[in-house]
Short mmCIF file of C-alpha atoms and ligand atoms in Angstrom, two decimals:
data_model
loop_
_atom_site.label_atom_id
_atom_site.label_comp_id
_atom_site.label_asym_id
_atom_site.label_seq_id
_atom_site.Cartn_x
_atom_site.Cartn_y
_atom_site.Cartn_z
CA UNK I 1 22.33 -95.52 107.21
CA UNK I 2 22.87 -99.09 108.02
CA UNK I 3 25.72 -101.26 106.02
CA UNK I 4 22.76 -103.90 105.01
CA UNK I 5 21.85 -103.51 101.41
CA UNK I 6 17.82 -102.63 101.61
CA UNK I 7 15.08 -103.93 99.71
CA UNK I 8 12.08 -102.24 97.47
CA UNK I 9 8.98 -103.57 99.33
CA UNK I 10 6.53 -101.53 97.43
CA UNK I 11 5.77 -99.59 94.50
CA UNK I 12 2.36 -97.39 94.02
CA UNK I 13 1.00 -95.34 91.33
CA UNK I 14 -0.73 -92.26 91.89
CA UNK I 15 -2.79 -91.01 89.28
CA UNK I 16 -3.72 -86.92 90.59
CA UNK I 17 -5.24 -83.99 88.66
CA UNK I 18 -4.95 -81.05 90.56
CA UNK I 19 -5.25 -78.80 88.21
CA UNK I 20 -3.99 -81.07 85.05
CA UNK I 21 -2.74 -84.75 85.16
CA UNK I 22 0.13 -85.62 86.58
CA UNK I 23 1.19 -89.99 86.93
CA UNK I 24 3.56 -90.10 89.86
CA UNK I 25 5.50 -93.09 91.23
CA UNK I 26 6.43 -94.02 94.58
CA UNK I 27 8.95 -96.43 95.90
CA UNK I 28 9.57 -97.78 99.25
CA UNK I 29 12.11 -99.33 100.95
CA UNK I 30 12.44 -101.88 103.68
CA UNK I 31 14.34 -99.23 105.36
CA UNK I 32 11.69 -96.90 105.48
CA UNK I 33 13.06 -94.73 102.65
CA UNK I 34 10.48 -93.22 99.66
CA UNK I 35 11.32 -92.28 96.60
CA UNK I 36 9.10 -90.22 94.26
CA UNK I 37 9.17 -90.55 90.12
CA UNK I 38 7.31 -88.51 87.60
CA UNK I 39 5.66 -90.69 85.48
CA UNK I 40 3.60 -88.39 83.04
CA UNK I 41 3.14 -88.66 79.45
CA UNK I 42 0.40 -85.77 78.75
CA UNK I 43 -2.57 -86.80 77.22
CA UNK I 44 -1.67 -90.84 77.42
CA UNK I 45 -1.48 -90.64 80.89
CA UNK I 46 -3.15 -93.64 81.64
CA UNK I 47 -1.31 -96.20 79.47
CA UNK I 48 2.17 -95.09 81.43
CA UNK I 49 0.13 -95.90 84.97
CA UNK I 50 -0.58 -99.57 83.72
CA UNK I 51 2.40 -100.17 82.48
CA UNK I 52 4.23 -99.59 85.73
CA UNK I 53 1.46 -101.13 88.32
CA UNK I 54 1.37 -104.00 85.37
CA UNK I 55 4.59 -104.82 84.41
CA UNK I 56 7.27 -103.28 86.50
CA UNK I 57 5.88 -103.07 89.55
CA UNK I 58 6.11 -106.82 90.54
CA UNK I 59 9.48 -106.66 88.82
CA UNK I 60 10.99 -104.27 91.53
CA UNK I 61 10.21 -105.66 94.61
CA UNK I 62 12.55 -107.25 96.54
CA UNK I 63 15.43 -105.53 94.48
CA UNK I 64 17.95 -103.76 95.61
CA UNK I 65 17.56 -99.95 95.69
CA UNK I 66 20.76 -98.56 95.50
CA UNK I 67 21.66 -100.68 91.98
CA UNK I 68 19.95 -97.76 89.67
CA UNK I 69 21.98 -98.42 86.70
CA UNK I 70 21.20 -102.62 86.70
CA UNK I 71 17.73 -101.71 87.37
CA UNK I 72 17.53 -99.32 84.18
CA UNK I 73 18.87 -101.59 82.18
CA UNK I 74 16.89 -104.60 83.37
CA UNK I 75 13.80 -102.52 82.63
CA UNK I 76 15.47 -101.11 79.29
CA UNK I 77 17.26 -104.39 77.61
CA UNK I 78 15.09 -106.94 79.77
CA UNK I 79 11.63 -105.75 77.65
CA UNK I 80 13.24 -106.91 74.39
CA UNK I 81 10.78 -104.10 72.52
CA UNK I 82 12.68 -101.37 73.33
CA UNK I 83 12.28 -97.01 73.38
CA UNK I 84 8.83 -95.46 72.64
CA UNK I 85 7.42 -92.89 75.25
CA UNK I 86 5.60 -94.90 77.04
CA UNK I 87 8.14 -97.47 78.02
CA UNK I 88 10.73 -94.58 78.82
CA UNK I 89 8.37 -92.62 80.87
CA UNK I 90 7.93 -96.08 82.99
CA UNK I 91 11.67 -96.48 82.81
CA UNK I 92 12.46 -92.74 83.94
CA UNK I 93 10.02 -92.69 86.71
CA UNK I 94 11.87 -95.40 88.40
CA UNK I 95 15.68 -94.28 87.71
CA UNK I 96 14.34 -90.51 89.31
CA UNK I 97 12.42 -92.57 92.26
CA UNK I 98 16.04 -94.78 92.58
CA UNK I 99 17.55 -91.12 92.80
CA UNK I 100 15.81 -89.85 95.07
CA UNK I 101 16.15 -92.39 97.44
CA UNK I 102 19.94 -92.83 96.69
CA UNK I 103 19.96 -89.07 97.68
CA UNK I 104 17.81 -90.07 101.07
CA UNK I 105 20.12 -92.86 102.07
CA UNK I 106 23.04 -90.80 101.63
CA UNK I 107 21.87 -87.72 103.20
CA UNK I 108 22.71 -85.58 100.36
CA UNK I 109 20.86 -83.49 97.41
CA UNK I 110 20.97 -85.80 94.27
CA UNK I 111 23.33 -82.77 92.14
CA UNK I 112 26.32 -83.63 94.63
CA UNK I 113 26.05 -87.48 93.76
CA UNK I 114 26.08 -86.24 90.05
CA UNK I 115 29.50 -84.75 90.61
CA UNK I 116 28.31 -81.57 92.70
CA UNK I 117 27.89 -78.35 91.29
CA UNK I 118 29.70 -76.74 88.11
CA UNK I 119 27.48 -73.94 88.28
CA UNK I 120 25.71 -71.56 91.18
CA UNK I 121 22.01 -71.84 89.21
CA UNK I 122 20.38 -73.23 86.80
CA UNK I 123 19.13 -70.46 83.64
CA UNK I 124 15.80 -70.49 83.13
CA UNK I 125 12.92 -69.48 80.73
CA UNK I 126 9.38 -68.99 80.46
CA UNK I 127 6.07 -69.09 78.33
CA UNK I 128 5.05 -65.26 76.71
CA UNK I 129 2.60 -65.38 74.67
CA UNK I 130 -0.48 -62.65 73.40
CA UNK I 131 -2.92 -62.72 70.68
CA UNK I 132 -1.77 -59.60 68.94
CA UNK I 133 1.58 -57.87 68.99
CA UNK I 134 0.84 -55.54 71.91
CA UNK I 135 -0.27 -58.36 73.99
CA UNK I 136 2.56 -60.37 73.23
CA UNK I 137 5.01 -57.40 74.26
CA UNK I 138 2.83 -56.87 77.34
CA UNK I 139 3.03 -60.33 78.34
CA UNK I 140 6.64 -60.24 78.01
CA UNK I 141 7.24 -57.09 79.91
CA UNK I 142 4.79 -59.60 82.77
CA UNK I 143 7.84 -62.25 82.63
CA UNK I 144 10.60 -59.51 82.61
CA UNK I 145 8.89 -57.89 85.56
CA UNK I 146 8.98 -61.52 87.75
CA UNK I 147 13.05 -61.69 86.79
CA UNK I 148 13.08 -63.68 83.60
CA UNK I 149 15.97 -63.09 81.44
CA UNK I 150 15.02 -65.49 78.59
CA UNK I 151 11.62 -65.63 77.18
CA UNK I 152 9.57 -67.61 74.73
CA UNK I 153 8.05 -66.09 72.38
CA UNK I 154 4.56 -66.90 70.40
CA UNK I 155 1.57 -64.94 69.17
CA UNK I 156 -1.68 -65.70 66.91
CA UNK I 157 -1.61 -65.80 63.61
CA UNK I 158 -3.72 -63.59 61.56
CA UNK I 159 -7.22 -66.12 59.76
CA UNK I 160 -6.75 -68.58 62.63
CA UNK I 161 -9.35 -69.26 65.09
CA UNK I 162 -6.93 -71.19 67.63
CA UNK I 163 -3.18 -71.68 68.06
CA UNK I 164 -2.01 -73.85 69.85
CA UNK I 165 0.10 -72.49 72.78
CA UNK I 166 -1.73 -69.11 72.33
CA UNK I 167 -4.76 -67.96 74.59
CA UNK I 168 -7.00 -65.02 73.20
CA UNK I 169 -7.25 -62.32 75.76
CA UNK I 170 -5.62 -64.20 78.43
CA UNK I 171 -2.17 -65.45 80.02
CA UNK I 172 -2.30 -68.89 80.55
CA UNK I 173 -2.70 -72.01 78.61
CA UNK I 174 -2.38 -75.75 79.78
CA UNK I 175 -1.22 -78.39 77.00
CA UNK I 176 -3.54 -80.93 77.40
CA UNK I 177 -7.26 -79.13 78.27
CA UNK I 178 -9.55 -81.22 79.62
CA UNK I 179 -11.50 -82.76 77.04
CA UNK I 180 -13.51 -85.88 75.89
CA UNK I 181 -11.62 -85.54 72.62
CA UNK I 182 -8.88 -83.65 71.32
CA UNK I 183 -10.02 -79.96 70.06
CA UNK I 184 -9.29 -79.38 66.28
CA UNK I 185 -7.08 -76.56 65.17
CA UNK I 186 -7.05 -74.88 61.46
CA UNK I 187 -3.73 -74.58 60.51
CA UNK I 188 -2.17 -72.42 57.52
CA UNK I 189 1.58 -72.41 57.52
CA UNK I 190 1.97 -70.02 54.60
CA UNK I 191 0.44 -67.22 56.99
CA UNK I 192 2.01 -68.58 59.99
CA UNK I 193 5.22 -67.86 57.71
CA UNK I 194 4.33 -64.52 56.76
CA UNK I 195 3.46 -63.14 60.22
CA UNK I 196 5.99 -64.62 62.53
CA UNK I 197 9.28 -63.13 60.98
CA UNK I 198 7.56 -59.49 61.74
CA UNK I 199 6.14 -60.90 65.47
CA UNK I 200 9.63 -61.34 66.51
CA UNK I 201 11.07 -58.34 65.17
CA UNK I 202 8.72 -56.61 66.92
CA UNK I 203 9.93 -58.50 70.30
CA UNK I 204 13.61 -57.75 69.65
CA UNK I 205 12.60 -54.10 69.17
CA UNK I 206 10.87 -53.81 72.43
CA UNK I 207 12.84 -55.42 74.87
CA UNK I 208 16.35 -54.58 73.71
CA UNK I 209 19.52 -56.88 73.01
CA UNK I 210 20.06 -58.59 75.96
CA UNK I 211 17.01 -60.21 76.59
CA UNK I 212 17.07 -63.98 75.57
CA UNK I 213 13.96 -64.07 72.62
CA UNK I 214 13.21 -68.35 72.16
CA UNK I 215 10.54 -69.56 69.47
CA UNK I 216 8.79 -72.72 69.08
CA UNK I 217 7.31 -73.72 65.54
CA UNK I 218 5.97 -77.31 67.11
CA UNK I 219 7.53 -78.92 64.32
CA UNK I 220 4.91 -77.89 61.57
CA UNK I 221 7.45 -76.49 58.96
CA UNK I 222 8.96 -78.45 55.49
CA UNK I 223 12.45 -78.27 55.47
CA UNK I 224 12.28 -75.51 52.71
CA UNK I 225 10.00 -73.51 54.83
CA UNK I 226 12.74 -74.07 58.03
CA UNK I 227 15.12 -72.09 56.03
CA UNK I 228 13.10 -69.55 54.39
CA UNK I 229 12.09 -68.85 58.63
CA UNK I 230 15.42 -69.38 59.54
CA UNK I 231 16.88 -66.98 57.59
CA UNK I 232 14.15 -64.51 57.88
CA UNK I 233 14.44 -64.36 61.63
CA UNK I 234 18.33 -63.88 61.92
CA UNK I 235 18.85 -60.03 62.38
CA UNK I 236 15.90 -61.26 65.95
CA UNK I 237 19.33 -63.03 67.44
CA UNK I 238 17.21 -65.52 68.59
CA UNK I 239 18.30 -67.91 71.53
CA UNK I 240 16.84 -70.47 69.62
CA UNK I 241 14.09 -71.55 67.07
CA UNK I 242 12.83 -75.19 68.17
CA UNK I 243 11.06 -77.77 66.66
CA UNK I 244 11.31 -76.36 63.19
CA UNK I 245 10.47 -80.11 61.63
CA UNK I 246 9.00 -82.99 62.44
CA UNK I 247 11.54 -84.80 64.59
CA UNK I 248 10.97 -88.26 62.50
CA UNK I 249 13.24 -87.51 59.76
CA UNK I 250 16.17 -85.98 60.62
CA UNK I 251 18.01 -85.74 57.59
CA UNK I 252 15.88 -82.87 56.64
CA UNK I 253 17.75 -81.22 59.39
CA UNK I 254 20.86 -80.83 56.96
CA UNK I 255 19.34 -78.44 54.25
CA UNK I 256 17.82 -76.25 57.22
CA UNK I 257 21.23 -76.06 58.41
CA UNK I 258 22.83 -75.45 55.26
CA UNK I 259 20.57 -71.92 54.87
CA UNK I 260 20.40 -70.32 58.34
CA UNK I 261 22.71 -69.65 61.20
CA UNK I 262 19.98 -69.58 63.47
CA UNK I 263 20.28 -71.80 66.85
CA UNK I 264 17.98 -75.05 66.51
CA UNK I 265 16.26 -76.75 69.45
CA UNK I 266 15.28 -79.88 68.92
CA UNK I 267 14.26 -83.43 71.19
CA UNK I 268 11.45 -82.64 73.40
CA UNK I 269 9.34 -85.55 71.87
CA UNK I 270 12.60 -88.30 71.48
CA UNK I 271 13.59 -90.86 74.33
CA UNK I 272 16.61 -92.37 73.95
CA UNK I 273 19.89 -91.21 72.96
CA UNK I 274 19.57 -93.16 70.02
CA UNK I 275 17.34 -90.58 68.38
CA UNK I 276 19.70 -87.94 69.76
CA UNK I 277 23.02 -89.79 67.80
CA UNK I 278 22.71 -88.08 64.79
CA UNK I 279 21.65 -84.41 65.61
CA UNK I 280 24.27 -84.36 67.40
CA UNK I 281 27.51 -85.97 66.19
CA UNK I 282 26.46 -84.04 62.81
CA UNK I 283 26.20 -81.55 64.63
CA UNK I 284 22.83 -80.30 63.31
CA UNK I 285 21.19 -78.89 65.97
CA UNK I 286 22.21 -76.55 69.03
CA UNK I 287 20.47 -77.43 71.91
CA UNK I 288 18.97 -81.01 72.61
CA UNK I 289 15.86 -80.91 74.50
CA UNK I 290 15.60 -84.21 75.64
CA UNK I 291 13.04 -84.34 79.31
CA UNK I 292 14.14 -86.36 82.28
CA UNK I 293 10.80 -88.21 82.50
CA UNK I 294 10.81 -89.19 78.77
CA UNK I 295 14.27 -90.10 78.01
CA UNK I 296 14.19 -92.49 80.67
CA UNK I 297 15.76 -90.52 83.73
CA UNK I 298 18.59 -89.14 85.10
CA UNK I 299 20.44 -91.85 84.41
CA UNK I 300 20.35 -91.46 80.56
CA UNK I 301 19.75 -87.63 80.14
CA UNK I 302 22.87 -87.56 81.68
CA UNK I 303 23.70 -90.00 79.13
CA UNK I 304 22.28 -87.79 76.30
CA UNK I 305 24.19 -85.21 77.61
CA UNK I 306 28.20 -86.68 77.64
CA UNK I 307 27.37 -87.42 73.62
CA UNK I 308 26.17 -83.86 72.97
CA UNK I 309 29.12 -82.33 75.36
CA UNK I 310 31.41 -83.92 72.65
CA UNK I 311 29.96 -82.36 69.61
CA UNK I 312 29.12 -78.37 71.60
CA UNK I 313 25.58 -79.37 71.70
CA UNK I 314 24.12 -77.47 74.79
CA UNK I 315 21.29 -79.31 77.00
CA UNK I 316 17.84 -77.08 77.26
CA UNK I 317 15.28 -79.71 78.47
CA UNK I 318 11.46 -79.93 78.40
CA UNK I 319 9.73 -77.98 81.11
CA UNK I 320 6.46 -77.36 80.59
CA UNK I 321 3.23 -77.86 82.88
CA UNK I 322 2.97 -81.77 82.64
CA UNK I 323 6.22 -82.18 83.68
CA UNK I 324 6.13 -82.71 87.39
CA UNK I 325 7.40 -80.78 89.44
CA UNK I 326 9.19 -84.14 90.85
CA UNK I 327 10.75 -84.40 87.25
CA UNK I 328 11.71 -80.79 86.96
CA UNK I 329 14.00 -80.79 90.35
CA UNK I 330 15.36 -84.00 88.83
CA UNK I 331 15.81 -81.87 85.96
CA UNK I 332 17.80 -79.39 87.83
CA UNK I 333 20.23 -81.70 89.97
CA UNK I 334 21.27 -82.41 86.17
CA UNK I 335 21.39 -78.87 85.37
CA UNK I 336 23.62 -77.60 88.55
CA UNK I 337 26.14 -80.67 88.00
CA UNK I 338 26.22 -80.96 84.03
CA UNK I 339 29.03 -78.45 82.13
CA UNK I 340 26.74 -78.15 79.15
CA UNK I 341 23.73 -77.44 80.53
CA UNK I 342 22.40 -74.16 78.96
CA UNK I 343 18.37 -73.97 80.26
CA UNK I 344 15.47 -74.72 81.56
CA UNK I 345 12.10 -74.23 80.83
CA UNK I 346 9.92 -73.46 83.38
CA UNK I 347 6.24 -73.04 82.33
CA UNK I 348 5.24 -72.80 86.01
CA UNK I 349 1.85 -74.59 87.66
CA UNK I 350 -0.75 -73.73 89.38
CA UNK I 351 -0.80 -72.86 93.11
CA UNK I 352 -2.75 -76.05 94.45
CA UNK I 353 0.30 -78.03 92.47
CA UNK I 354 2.66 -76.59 94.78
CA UNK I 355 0.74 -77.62 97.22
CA UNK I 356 0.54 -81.32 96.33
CA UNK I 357 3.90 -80.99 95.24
CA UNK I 358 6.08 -79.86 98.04
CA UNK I 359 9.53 -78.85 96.81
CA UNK I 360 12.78 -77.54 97.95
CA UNK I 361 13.42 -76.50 94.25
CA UNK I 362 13.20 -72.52 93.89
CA UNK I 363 12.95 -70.13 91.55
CA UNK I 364 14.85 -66.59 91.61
CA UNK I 365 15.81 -63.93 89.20
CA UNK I 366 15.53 -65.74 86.23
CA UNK I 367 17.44 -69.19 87.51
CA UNK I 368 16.24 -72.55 89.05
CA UNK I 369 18.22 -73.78 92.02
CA UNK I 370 17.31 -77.53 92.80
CA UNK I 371 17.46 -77.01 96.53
CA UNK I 372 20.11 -78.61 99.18
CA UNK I 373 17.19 -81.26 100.53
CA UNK I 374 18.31 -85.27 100.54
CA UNK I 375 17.30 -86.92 97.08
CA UNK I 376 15.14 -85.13 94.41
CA UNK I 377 13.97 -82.46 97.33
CA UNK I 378 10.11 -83.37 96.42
CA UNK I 379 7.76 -84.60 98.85
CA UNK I 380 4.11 -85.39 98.04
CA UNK I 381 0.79 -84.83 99.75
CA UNK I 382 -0.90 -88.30 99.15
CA UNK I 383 -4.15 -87.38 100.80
CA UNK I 384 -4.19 -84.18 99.00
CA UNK I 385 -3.42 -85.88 96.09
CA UNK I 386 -6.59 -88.08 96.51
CA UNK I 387 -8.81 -85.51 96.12
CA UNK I 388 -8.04 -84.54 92.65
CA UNK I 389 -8.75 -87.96 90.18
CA UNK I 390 -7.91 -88.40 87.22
CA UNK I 391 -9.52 -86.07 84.69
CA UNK I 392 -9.57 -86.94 80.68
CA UNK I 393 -7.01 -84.67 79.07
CA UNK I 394 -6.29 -84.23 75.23
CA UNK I 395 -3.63 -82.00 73.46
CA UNK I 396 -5.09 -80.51 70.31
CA UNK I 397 -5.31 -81.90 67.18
CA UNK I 398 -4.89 -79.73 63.66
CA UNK I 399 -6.21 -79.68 59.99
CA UNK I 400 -5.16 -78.00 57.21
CA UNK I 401 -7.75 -75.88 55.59
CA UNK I 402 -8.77 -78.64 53.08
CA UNK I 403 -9.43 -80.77 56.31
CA UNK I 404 -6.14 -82.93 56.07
CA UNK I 405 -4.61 -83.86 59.15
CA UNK I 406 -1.09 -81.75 59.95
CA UNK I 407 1.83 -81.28 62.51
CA UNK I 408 0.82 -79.14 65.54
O1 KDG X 1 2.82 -82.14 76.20
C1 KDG X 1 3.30 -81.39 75.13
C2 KDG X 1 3.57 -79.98 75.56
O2 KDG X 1 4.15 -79.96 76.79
C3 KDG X 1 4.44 -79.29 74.57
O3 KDG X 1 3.71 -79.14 73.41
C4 KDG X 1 4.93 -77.95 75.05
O4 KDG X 1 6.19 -77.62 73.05
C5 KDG X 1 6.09 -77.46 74.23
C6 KDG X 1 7.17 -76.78 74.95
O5 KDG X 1 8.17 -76.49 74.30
O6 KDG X 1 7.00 -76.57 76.14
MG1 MG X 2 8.25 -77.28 72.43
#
């Protein structure tokens, strides 16, 4: 490493479907150095990849690498608009690209410039999901059998055609399928309401106490309706029950409190801390679930996660397929050096996104481990890459059954 402070000579954007979509940004250095940021926001993909080769890319050359923090809030304070996913996204990729190549110049994994480990692994969990009961159990026994201690639990729900997170007679679905146009759901809460409570009893029955059990309700409940599920899941011992409202209005999150005990999750979709402030110091919620890519980086999840550490708010970030595989080992250089880190999710990818993705992160018995590789530990295949363009990719959209748009 030489004394001289380097230079960013160029930034690229690589757009690559292998599978599903994945934005992914590259920085390099005078020195030599690359850095790699995960720039995907799923289903907008495309409006994150012009902001960056746009706006921010002629912004960052000739910078100095190593000044992460000045450069995040340059890009943060500088665009006088502010938050919003798409501007975050931008702003994360190039805080976890600034990382990574901190990590690279130093010679060391990016967890030990975070403070080094507080923990020996990261927990994880995974997707279970099944049509009907018994496929739902079998799915689960699927996860328990590959190590996973905590598991996420969803099912059908009896009238519906499609659920979203649910495949009929099969194991996998990908968020964002890809599509001309977003597919259209039918959505009826009241039997969504009347089935679940008995889903997850079911669950808890079958795989015992000790078993982590987490729900997501993809914020499609009233507050009312929170509590009512709240309290009728509470004897499940879930882990915990996330997304219960729309994350807009948070005050709503006060009478859902008030009635249930249960554990909320909440944050997947918000990208600053400034959404975060009042969840937290009010201590409405249990786990914040915040994404590295989306909440603008290491640099402010870590952010995100002093506040909550205050109030005994646990971190259990985003971690499903469109989030990179570049953005999950940044995930889990937070997890191994951050005291409240509870989980991660890990939905898992394909095997040609390994491929293009080559990672020292690792997954065994149930816990991440980020890997002891310089930087981020993430290398990519660029001519691999190549191969796959971009594909269009929408998440599902849903109606009530009077045709009225709702929450998914
Ligand atoms: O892009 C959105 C999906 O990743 C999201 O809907 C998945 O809710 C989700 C979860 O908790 O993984
Ligand atoms: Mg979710």
């Amino acid at each position: 490493m030489s004394g001289a402070a380097d230079t960013i000579t160029a930034v690229d954007v690589l757009v690559t479907s292998p599978g599903r979509n994945f934005v992914t940004l590259k920085i390099t250095t005078a020195e030599g150095l690359v850095g790699w940021g995960d720039a995907t926001l799923n289903g907008r993909e495309l409006a994150v990849a012009s902001y960056l080769r746009d706006h921010v890319a002629p912004l960052l050359i000739g910078r100095d690498p190593a000044r992460i923090e000045d450069t995040w809030q340059y890009l943060y304070r500088g665009v006088y608009w502010r938050r919003g996913p798409v501007t975050m996204t931008a702003i994360g990729a190039v805080d976890l690209a600034l990382w990574d190549i901190k990590g690279k110049t130093t010679g060391q994994p990016v967890y030990q410039l975070l403070g080094g480990a507080v923990r020996d692994r990261v927990l994880t969990y995974t997707h279970a999901s099944g049509w009907e009961v018994p496929e739902l159990l079998d799915a689960i026994d699927a996860v328990r059998e590959r190590g996973f201690l905590a598991v996420r639990a969803q099912s059908g729900v009896p009238g519906h055609d499609l659920v979203y997170g649910v495949t009929r007679g099969g194991p996998g679905y990908e968020p964002a399928g890809r599509v001309a146009a977003p597919v259209e759901e039918v959505w009826d809460t009241e039997s969504y309401l009347r089935h679940a409570p008995g889903v997850l009893a079911a669950a808890r029955a079958h795989v015992g106490p000790e078993l982590r059990l987490l729900h997501d309700v993809h914020h499609r409940l009233t507050p009312g309706q929170a509590a009512r599920l709240g309290r009728a899941v509470e004897d499940v011992d879930l882990f915990w029950l996330e997304d219960v409202t729309p994350a807009e209005n948070q005050e709503v999150l006060r009478h859902v409190r008030h009635h249930t005990t249960v554990p909320l999750a909440i944050g997947e979709v918000f990208n600053t801390v400034w959404e975060c402030q009042s969840l937290i110091t009010e201590q409405l919620i249990d786990y914040i679930r915040t994404c590295v890519t989306h909440a603008g980086g290491i640099s402010h999840l870590r952010r995100i996660a002093a506040l909550a550490d205050i109030w005994q708010v646990k971190l259990g970030p985003h971690g499903p397929s469109d989030v990179s595989p570049v953005a999950l080992a940044a995930s889990l250089h937070v997890g191994l050096s951050t005291p409240n880190f509870a989980i991660q999710e890990y939905m898992g990818y394909e095997p040609l996104v390994h491929e293009v993705f080559r990672h020292a992160w690792s997954y065994e018995d149930g816990h991440l481990h980020p890997g002891e590789a310089p930087g981020l530990g993430v290398e990519v295949d660029e001519e691999l890459a190549a191969r796959f363009p971009y594909e269009a990719a929408y998440l599902p959209v849903a109606r009530r059954r009077d045709g009225s748009m709702t929450d998914w």
